[in-house]
Amino acid sequence: MNYVTEPNIPLNRAARRRLKTILSIKNKGGVGGSHLAMATATVLRMSAGSAFTTVLVDLDGSTGTTISKMGERDEEGHIKQEQSLDRGVPAIDLFDPARRGALFSLTEIEDRFLILDGPAASINTFKALTENLDAKDWVRHNEACGRDLVVMIPVTPHLASIAAVPEAIAMFGDAARYIVVRSMLGCRPSDYVLWDAPEFCDRFGRMVSGRSKAMLEEAGGVVLDMPALNPGVLARAEALKVPFAEAIHSALLDAAERISVRRWLETWAGQLDGVRDMLGLDADFAWNIA
């Protein structure tokens, strides 16, 4: 792997070009984790040109949300069993003990970005991947393959999803960089009262908000806001089996729907632009949603 020894590249720039593994992980479903992974992969693939490749993997197996919405299909519309790494969505069933070992082989690919969409309960599952391998073993192998780990934790205003933040930080520790992604679907930043209040107590006087925000800050993590895509547009695009990258041009959607998807992707790219250093993107990298 020659990702840090390219000629004529200043050392600090070459260091940023290390391979990145982005893990979207959660315990609670319904927090927008799959759309987070799909939107991230989409804007990176659309903007990369020939500069780098992005692999998106669905850890919920062949019936997961991500492969169903972005996977390659045959002429009859069925998901192909064999998915290409750079355009399709390979799948691993994280809940099948016999298949979890494939997570280690995945980190050996040389694509710049490896994005893993973890299903509900994926934090608990990572704690014990096999009989004798856990998350720390996977992190060490990921690092040995020259990959930096970025953990994205999608949350809603509800306590059950926010609780995933300290769990993830405790599990991966200093071996990862952390991005908490707040869902803005039906929410405003001011709705995240349990995130912002360090000493919120229930009616019995018990503190329930915890130290999630403080732990993220101590770990050097950041908070991004995932923009909302109109649910009706999302539903139609999904039913038509039109991936997001195609939806912005597809004649199957009307003008307002196409513009809605484009605006959603552009807004998310703008959020990611604030963490370009964490993602290893050069200062002159330009987002291109076209």
mmCIF file with all atom_site columns, N, CA and C in Angstrom, residues 11 19 25 56 89 118 223 239 244 262:
data_model
loop_
_atom_site.group_PDB
_atom_site.id
_atom_site.type_symbol
_atom_site.label_atom_id
_atom_site.label_alt_id
_atom_site.label_comp_id
_atom_site.label_asym_id
_atom_site.label_entity_id
_atom_site.label_seq_id
_atom_site.pdbx_PDB_ins_code
_atom_site.Cartn_x
_atom_site.Cartn_y
_atom_site.Cartn_z
_atom_site.occupancy
_atom_site.B_iso_or_equiv
_atom_site.pdbx_formal_charge
_atom_site.auth_seq_id
_atom_site.auth_comp_id
_atom_site.auth_asym_id
_atom_site.auth_atom_id
_atom_site.pdbx_PDB_model_num
ATOM 1  N N  . LEU A 1 11  ? 4.423   16.012 3.340  1.00 0.00 ? 11  LEU A N  1
ATOM 2  C CA . LEU A 1 11  ? 4.122   14.975 4.319  1.00 0.00 ? 11  LEU A CA 1
ATOM 3  C C  . LEU A 1 11  ? 2.755   15.154 4.950  1.00 0.00 ? 11  LEU A C  1
ATOM 4  N N  . LEU A 1 19  ? -5.956  5.839  4.230  1.00 0.00 ? 19  LEU A N  1
ATOM 5  C CA . LEU A 1 19  ? -7.253  5.230  3.990  1.00 0.00 ? 19  LEU A CA 1
ATOM 6  C C  . LEU A 1 19  ? -8.159  5.437  5.206  1.00 0.00 ? 19  LEU A C  1
ATOM 7  N N  . ILE A 1 25  ? -22.658 3.494  13.332 1.00 0.00 ? 25  ILE A N  1
ATOM 8  C CA . ILE A 1 25  ? -22.996 2.469  14.316 1.00 0.00 ? 25  ILE A CA 1
ATOM 9  C C  . ILE A 1 25  ? -24.041 2.991  15.297 1.00 0.00 ? 25  ILE A C  1
ATOM 10 N N  . LEU A 1 56  ? -19.166 1.030  -0.092 1.00 0.00 ? 56  LEU A N  1
ATOM 11 C CA . LEU A 1 56  ? -20.261 1.094  0.884  1.00 0.00 ? 56  LEU A CA 1
ATOM 12 C C  . LEU A 1 56  ? -20.747 -0.317 1.155  1.00 0.00 ? 56  LEU A C  1
ATOM 13 N N  . VAL A 1 89  ? -23.249 -2.329 -3.495 1.00 0.00 ? 89  VAL A N  1
ATOM 14 C CA . VAL A 1 89  ? -23.275 -2.377 -2.030 1.00 0.00 ? 89  VAL A CA 1
ATOM 15 C C  . VAL A 1 89  ? -23.093 -3.831 -1.599 1.00 0.00 ? 89  VAL A C  1
ATOM 16 N N  . GLY A 1 118 ? -23.880 0.059  9.916  1.00 0.00 ? 118 GLY A N  1
ATOM 17 C CA . GLY A 1 118 ? -24.229 -0.873 10.977 1.00 0.00 ? 118 GLY A CA 1
ATOM 18 C C  . GLY A 1 118 ? -25.712 -0.817 11.303 1.00 0.00 ? 118 GLY A C  1
ATOM 19 N N  . VAL A 1 223 ? -20.067 17.451 16.220 1.00 0.00 ? 223 VAL A N  1
ATOM 20 C CA . VAL A 1 223 ? -21.489 17.215 15.978 1.00 0.00 ? 223 VAL A CA 1
ATOM 21 C C  . VAL A 1 223 ? -21.864 17.789 14.628 1.00 0.00 ? 223 VAL A C  1
ATOM 22 N N  . ALA A 1 239 ? -39.549 3.434  -3.799 1.00 0.00 ? 239 ALA A N  1
ATOM 23 C CA . ALA A 1 239 ? -40.484 2.553  -4.503 1.00 0.00 ? 239 ALA A CA 1
ATOM 24 C C  . ALA A 1 239 ? -40.098 2.383  -5.965 1.00 0.00 ? 239 ALA A C  1
ATOM 25 N N  . PHE A 1 244 ? -30.036 7.623  -4.948 1.00 0.00 ? 244 PHE A N  1
ATOM 26 C CA . PHE A 1 244 ? -29.964 9.069  -4.795 1.00 0.00 ? 244 PHE A CA 1
ATOM 27 C C  . PHE A 1 244 ? -29.152 9.742  -5.899 1.00 0.00 ? 244 PHE A C  1
ATOM 28 N N  . ARG A 1 262 ? -31.334 16.732 -4.677 1.00 0.00 ? 262 ARG A N  1
ATOM 29 C CA . ARG A 1 262 ? -30.074 17.453 -4.896 1.00 0.00 ? 262 ARG A CA 1
ATOM 30 C C  . ARG A 1 262 ? -29.760 18.360 -3.706 1.00 0.00 ? 262 ARG A C  1
#
